[in-house]
PDB file of C-alpha atoms in Angstrom:
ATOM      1  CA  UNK K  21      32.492 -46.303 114.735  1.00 48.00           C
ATOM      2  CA  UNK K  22      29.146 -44.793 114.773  1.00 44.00           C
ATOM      3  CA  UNK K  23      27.419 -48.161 114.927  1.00 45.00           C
ATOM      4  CA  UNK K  24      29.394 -49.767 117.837  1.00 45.00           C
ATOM      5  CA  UNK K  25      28.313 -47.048 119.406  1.00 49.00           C
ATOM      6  CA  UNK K  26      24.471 -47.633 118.606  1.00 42.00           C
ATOM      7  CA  UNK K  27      25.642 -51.162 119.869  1.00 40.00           C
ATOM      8  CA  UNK K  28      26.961 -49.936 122.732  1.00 45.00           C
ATOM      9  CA  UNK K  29      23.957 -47.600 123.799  1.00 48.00           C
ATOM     10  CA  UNK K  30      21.448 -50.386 123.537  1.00 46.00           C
ATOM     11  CA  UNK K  31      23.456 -52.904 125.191  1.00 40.00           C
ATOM     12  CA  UNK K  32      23.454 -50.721 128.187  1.00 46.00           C
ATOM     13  CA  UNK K  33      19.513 -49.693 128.112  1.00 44.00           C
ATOM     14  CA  UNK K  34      18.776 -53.252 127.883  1.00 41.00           C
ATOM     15  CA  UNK K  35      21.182 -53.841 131.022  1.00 40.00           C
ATOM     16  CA  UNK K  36      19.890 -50.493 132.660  1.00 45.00           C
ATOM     17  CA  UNK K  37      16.174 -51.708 132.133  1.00 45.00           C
ATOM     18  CA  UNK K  38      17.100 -55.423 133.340  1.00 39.00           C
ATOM     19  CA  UNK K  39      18.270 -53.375 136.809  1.00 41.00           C
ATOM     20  CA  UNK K  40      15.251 -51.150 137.403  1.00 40.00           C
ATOM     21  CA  UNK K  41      12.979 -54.332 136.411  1.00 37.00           C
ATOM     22  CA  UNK K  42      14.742 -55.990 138.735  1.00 37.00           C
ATOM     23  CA  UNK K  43      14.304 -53.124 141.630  1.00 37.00           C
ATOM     24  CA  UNK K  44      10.678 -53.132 140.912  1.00 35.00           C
ATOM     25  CA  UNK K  45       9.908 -56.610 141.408  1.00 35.00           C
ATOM     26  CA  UNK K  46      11.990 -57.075 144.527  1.00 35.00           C
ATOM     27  CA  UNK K  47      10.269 -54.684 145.637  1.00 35.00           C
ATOM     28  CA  UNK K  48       6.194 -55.576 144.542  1.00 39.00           C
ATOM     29  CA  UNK K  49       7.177 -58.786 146.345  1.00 36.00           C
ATOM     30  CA  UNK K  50       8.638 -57.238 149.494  1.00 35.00           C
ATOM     31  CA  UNK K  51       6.440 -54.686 149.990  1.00 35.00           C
ATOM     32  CA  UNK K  52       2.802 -57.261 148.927  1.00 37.00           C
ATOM     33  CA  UNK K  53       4.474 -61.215 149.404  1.00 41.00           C
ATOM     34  CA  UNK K  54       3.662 -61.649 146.117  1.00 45.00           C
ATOM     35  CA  UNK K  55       4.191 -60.834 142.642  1.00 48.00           C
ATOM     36  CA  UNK K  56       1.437 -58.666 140.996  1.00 54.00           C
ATOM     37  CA  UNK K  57      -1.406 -60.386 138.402  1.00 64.00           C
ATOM     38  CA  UNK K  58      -3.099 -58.730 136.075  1.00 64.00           C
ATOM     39  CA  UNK K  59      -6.856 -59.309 134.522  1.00 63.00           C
ATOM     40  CA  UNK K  60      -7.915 -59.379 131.141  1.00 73.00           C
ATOM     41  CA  UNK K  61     -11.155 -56.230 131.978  1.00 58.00           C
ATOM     42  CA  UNK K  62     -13.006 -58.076 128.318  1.00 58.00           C
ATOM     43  CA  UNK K  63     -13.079 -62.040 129.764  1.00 67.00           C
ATOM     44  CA  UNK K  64     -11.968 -61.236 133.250  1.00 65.00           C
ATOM     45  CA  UNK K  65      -8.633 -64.270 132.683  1.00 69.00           C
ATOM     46  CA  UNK K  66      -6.019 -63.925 135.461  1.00 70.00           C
ATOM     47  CA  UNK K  67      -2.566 -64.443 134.780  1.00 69.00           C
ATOM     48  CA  UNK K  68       0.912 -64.166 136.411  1.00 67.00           C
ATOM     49  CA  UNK K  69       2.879 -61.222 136.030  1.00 47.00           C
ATOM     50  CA  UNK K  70       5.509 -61.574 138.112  1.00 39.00           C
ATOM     51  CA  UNK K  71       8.020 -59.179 136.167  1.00 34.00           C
ATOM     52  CA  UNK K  72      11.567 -61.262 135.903  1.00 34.00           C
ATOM     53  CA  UNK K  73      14.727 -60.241 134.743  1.00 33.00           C
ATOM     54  CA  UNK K  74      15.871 -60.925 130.691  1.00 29.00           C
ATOM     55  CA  UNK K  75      19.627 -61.220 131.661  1.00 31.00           C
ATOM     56  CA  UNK K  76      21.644 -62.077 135.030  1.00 34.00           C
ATOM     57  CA  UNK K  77      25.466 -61.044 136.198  1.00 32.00           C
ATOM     58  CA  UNK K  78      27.094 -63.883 136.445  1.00 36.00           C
ATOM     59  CA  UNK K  79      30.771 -63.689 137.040  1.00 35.00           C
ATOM     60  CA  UNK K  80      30.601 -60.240 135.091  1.00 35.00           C
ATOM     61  CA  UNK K  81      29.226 -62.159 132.302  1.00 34.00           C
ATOM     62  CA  UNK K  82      25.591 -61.940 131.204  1.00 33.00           C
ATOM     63  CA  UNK K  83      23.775 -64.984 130.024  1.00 34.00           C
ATOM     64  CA  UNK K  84      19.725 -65.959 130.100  1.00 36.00           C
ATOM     65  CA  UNK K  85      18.008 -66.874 132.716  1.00 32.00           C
ATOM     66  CA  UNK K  86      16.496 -70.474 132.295  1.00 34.00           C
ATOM     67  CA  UNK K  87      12.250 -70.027 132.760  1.00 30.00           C
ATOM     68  CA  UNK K  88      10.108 -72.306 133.411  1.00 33.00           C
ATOM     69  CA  UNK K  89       6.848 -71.942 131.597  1.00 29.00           C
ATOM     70  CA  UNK K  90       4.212 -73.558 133.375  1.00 33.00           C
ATOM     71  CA  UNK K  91       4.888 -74.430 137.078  1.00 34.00           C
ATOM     72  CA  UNK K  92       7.197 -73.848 140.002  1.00 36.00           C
ATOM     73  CA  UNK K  93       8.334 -75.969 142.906  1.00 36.00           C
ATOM     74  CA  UNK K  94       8.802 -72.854 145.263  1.00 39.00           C
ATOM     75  CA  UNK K  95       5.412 -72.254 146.570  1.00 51.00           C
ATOM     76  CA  UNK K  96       4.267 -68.068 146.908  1.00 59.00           C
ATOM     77  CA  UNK K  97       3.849 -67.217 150.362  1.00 81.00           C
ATOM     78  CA  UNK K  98       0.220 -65.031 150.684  1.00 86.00           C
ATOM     79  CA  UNK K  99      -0.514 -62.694 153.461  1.00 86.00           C
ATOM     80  CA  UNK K 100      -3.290 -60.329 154.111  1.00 86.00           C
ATOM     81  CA  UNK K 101      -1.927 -56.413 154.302  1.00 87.00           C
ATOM     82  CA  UNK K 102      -3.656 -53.021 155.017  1.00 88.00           C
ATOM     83  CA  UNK K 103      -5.765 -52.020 152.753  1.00 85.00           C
ATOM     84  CA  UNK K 104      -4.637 -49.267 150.370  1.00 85.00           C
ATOM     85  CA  UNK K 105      -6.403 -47.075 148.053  1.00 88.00           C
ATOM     86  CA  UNK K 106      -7.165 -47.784 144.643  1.00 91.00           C
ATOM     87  CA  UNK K 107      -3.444 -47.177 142.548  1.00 91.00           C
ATOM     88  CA  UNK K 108      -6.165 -46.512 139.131  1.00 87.00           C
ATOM     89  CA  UNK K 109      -7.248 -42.939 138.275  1.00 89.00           C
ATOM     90  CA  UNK K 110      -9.278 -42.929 135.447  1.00 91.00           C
ATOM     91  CA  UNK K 111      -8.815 -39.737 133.059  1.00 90.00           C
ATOM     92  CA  UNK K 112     -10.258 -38.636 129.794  1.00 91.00           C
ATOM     93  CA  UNK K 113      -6.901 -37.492 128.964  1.00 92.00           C
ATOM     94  CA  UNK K 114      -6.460 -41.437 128.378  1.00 92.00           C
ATOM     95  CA  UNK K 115      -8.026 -43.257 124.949  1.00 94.00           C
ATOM     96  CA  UNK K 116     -11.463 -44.925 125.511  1.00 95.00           C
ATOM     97  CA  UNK K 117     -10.270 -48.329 126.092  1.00 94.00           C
ATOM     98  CA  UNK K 118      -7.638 -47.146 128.806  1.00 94.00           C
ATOM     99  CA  UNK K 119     -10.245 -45.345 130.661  1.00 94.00           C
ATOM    100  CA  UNK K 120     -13.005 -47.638 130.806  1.00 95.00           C
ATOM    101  CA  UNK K 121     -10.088 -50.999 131.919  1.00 93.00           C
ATOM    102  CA  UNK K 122      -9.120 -48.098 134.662  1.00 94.00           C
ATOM    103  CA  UNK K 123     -12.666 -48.290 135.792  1.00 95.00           C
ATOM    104  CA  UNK K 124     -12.918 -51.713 135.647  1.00 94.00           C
ATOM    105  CA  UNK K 125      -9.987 -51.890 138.090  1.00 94.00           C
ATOM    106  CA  UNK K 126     -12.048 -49.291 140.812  1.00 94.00           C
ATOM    107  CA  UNK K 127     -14.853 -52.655 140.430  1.00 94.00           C
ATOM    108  CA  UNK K 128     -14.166 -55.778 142.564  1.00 94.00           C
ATOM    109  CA  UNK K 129     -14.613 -59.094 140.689  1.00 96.00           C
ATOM    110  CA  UNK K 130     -15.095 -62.789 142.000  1.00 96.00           C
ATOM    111  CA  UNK K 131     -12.054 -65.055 141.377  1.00 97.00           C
ATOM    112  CA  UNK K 132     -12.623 -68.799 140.311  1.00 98.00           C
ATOM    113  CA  UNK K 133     -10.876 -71.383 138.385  1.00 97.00           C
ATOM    114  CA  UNK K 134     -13.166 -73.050 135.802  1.00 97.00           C
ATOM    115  CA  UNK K 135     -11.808 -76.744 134.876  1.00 96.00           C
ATOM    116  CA  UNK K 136     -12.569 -79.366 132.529  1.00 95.00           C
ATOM    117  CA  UNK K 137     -11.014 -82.554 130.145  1.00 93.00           C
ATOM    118  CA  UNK K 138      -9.826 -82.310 126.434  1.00 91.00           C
ATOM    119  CA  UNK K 139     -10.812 -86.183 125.232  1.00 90.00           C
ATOM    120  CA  UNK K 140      -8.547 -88.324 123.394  1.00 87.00           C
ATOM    121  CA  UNK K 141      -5.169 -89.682 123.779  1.00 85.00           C
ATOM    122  CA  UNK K 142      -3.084 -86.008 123.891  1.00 82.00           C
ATOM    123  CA  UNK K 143      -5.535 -84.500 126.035  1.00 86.00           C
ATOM    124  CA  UNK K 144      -6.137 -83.992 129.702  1.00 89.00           C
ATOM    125  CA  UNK K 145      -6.702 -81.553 132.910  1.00 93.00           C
ATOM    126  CA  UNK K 146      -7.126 -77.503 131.084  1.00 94.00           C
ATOM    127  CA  UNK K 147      -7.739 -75.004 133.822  1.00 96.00           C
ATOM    128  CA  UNK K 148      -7.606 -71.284 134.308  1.00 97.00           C
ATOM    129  CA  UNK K 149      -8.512 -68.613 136.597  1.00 97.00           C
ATOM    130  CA  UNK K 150     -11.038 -66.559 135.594  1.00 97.00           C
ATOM    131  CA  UNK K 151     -12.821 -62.900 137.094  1.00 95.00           C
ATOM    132  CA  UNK K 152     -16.182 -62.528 134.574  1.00 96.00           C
ATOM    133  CA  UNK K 153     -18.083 -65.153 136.454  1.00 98.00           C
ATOM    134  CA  UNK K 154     -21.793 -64.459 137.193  1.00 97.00           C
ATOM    135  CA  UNK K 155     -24.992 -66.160 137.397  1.00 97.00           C
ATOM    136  CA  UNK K 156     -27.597 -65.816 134.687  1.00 96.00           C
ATOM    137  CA  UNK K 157     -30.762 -67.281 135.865  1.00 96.00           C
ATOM    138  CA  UNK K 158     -32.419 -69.344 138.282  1.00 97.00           C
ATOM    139  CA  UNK K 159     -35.181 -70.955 136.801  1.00 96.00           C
ATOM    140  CA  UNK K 160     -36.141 -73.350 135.181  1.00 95.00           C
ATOM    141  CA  UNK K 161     -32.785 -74.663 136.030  1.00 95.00           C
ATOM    142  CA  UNK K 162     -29.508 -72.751 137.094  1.00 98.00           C
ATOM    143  CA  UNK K 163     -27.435 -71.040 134.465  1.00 97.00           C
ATOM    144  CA  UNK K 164     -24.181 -69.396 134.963  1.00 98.00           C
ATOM    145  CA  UNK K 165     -21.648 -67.491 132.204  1.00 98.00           C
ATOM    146  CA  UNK K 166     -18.536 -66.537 131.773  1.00 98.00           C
ATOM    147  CA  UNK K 167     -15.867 -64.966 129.042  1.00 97.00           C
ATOM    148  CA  UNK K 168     -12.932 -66.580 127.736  1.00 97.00           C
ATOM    149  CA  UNK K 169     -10.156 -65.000 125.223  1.00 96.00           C
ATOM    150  CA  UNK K 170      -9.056 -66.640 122.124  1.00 95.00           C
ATOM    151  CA  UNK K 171      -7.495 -68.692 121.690  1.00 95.00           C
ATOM    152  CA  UNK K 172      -7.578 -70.869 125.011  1.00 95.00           C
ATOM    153  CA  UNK K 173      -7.011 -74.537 125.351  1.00 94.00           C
ATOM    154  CA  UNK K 174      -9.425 -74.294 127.964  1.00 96.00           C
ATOM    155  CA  UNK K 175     -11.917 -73.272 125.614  1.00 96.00           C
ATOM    156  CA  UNK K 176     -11.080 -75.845 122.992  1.00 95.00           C
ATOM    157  CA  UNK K 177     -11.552 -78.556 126.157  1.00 95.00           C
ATOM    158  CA  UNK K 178     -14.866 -77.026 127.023  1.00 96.00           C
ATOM    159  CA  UNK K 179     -15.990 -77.438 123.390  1.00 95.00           C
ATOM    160  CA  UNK K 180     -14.886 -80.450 122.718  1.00 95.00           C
ATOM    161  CA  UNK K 181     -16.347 -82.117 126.282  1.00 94.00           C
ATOM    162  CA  UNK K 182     -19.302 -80.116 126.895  1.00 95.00           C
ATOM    163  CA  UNK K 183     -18.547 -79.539 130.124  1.00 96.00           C
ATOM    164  CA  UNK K 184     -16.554 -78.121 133.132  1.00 97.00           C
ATOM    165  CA  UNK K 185     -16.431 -77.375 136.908  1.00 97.00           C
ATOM    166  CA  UNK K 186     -16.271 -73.755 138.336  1.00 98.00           C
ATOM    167  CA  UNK K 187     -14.405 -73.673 141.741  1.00 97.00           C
ATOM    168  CA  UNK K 188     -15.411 -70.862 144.759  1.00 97.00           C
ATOM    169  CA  UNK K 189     -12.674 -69.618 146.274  1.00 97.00           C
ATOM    170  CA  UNK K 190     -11.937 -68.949 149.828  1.00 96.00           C
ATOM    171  CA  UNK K 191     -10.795 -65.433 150.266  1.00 95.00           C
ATOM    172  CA  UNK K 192      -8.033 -65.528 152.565  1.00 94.00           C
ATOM    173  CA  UNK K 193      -4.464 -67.122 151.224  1.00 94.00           C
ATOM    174  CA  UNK K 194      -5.115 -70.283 150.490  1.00 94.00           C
ATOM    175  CA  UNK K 195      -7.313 -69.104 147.643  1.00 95.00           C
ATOM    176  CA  UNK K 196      -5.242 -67.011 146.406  1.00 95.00           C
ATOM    177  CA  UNK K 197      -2.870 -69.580 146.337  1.00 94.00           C
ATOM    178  CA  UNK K 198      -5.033 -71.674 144.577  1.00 95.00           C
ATOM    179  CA  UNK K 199      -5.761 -69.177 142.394  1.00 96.00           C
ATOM    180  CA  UNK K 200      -2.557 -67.937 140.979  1.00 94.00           C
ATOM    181  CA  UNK K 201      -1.217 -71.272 140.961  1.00 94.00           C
ATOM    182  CA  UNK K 202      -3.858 -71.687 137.647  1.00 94.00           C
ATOM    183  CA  UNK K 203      -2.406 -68.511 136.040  1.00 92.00           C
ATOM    184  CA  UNK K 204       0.141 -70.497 134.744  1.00 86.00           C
ATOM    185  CA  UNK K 205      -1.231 -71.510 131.237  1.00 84.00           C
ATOM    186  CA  UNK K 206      -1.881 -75.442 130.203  1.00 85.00           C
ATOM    187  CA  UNK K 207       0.772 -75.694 127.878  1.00 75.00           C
ATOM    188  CA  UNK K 208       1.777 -79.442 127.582  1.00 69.00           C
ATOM    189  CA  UNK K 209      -0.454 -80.663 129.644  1.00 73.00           C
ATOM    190  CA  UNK K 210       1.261 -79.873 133.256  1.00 84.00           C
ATOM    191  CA  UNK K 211      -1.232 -77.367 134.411  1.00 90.00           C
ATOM    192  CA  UNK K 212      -1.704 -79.750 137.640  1.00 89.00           C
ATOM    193  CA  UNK K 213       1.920 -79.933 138.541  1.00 87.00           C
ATOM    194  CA  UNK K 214       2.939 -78.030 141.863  1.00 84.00           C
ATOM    195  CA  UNK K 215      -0.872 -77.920 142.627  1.00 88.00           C
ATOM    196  CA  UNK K 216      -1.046 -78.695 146.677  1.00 83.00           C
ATOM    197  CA  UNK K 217      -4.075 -80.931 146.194  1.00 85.00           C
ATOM    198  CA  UNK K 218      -5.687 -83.720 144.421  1.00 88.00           C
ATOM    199  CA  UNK K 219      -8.004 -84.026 141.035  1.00 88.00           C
ATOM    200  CA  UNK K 220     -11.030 -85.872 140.655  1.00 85.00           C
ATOM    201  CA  UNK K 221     -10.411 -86.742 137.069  1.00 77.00           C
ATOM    202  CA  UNK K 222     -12.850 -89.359 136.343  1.00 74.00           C
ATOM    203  CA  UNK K 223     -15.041 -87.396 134.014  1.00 74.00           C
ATOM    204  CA  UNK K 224     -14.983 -84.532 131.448  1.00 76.00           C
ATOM    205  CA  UNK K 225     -15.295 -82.054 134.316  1.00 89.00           C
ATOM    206  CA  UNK K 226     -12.348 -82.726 136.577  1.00 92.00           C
ATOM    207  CA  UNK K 227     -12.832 -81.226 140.497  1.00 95.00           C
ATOM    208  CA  UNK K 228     -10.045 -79.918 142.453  1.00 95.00           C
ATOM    209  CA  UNK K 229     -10.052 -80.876 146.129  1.00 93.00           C
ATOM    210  CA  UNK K 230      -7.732 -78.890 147.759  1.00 92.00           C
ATOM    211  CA  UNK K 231      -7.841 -75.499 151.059  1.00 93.00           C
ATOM    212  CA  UNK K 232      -9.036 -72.991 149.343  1.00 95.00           C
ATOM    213  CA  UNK K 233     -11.733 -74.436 147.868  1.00 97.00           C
ATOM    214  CA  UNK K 234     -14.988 -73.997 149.069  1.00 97.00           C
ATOM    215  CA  UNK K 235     -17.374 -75.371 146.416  1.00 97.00           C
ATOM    216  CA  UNK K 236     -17.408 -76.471 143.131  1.00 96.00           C
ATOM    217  CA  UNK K 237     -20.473 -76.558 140.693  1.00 97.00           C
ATOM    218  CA  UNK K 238     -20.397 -78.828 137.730  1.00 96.00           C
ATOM    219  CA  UNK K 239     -21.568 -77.377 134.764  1.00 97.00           C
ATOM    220  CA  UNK K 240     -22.574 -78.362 131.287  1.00 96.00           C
ATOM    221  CA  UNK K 241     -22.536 -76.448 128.226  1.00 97.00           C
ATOM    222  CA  UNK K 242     -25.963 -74.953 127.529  1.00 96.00           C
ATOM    223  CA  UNK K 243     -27.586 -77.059 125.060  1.00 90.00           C
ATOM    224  CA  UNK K 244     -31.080 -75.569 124.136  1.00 86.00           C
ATOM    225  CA  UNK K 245     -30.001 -72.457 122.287  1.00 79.00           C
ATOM    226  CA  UNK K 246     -29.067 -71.439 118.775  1.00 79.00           C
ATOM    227  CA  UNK K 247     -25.330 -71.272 119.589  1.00 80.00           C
ATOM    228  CA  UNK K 248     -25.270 -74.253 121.400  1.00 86.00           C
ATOM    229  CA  UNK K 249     -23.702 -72.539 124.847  1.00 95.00           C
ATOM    230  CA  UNK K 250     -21.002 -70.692 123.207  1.00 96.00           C
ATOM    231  CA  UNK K 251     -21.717 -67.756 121.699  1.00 95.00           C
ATOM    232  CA  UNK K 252     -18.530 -65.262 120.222  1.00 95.00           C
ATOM    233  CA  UNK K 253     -17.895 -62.139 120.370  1.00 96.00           C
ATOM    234  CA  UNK K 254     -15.008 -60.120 118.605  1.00 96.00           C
ATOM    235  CA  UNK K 255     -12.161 -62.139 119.996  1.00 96.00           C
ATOM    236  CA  UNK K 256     -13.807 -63.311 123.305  1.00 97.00           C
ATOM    237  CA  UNK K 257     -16.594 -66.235 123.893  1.00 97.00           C
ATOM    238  CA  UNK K 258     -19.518 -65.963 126.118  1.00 97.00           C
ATOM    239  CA  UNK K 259     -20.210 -69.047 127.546  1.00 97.00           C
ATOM    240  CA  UNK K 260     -22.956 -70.041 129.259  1.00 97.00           C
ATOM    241  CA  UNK K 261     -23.498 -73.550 131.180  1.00 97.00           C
ATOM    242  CA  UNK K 262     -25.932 -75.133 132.983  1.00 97.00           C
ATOM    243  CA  UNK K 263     -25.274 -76.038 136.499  1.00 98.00           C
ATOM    244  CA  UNK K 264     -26.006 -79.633 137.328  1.00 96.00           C
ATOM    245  CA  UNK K 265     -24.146 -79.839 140.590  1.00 95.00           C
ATOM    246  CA  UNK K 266     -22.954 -78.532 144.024  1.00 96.00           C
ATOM    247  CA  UNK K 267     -20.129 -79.875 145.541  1.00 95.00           C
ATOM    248  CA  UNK K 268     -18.662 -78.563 149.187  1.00 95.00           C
ATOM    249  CA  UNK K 269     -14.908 -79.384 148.922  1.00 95.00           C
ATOM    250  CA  UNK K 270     -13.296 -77.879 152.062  1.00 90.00           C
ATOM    251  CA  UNK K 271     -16.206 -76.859 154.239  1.00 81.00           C
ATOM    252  CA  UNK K 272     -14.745 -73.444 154.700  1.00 85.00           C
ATOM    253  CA  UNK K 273     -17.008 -70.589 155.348  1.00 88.00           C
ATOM    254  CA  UNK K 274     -16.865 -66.974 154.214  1.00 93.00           C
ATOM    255  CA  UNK K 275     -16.968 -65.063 151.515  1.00 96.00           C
ATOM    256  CA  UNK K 276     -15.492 -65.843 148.172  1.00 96.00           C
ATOM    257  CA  UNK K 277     -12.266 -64.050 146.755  1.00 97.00           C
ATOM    258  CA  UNK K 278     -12.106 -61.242 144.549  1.00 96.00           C
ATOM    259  CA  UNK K 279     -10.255 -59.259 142.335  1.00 95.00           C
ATOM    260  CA  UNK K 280      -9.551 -55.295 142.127  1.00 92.00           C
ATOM    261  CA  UNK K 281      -6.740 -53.142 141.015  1.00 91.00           C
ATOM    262  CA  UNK K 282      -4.541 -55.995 140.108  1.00 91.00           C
ATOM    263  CA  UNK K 283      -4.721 -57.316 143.283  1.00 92.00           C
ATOM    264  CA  UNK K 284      -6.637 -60.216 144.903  1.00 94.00           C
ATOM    265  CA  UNK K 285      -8.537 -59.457 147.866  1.00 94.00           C
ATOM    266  CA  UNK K 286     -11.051 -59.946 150.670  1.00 92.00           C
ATOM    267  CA  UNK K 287     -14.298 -59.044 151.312  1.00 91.00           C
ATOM    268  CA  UNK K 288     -14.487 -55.953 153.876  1.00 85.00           C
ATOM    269  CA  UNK K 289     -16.652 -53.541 156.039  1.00 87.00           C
ATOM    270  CA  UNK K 290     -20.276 -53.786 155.967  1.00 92.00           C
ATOM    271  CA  UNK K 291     -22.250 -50.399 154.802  1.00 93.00           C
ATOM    272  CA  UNK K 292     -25.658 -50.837 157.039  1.00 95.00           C
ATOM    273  CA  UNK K 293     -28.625 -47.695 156.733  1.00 91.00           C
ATOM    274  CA  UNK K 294     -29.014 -46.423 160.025  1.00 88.00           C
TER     275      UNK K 294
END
């Protein structure tokens, strides 16, 4: 019949695309040690994108694979490789959006993970890695900013707390560890499972202490302005705190990590006018 043939057809794209999926990511991971990310270019939120497989042989049998939403027991192993040149070629061949998050890809970004404490009895721990981090100003008193998509439980914690902790990442492994290991979402509540480390969670603005870590600045929302700190923006939020605190966590020294061409990375050569 013409329709078990249909059947038949899709069955074996879907099984043809599980394969080369499959092929791919074995071979991002052996060729990088890890699993590629990818970056919203509007807020500048990191999250995992390690590309797995819909269906597995079994016993030539298919049947879904079980997946695990929020954490994982089997820790990424992070390396430093050659560097490689950029994989994004912007075109005007492309629509307006494409090009301009292809040029945002050519632009290195810094990498932090901004925490902070829903109240009441459901809430706890939200984190999230983020790449739009800058500062704003320096006087009268430090202000930084940042972009979050919506809708984000991180957000909603921020809101509802008035306040959160931005972590500085240490650009060599252990912050990228750190760093994709908050990729992960905060869906019911385990966001700190699997996290090598420990969490001040005393307060509204919870501090990870953990290598990888080399500062974090506790932050509250901006008070003194029309918006109150949060100001929106299509389907993003700016938000801009005030910083209150520095904290040195591991004592580490370098530069911070960044983020470019879907790939997290460390700060290189100088360029120095002769």
């Amino acid at each position: 019949m013409k329709s078990s043939g249909v059947l038949r057809n899709g069955v074996r794209s879907l099984v043809e695309g599980c394969k080369r999926e499959t092929r791919v990511t074995s071979a991002n991971t052996a060729q990088h040690g890890h699993p590629k990310v990818k970056m919203c270019e509007g807020c500048g939120r990191i999250r995992g994108r390690a590309a797995r497989p819909l269906l597995q042989r079994k016993h030539h049998t298919l049947s879904p694979i079980p997946r695990k939403i929020h954490t994982s027991s089997i820790p990424q192993s992070w390396h430093t490789s050659p560097a490689k040149p950029p994989t994004s070629h912007p075109t005007t061949l492309e629509p307006l959006p494409e090009q301009l998050r292809s040029i945002m890809r050519l632009l290195p970004h810094s990498v932090v993970v901004c925490t902070s404490r829903q109240p009441g009895p459901t809430g706890g721990t939200r984190a999230m890695t983020m790449s739009s981090f800058t500062s704003l100003t320096l006087s009268p008193t430090p202000l930084i900013t940042f972009n979050i998509a919506t809708p984000s439980r991180t957000l909603d914690a921020i809101r509802a707390s008035e306040a959160f902790t931005i972590h500085i990442l240490a650009g060599d492994a252990a912050g990228a560890s750190v760093a994709s290991h908050f990729t992960r979402g905060n869906l019911a509540g385990h966001v700190l499972d699997g996290f090598e480390g420990t969490c001040d969670e005393g307060g509204s603005s919870p501090v990870l202490k953990s290598e990888g870590v080399m500062f974090a600045l506790k932050c509250r929302v901006l008070a003194d302005t029309a918006e109150g700190g949060l100001v929106r923006v299509r389907d993003h939020v700016i938000v801009i705190g005030e910083v209150v605190e520095m904290i040195p966590v591991s004592g580490e020294k370098g530069f911070g990590l960044v983020y470019g061409d879907r790939r997290y990375r460390k700060v290189g050569e100088v360029l120095e006018h002769e």
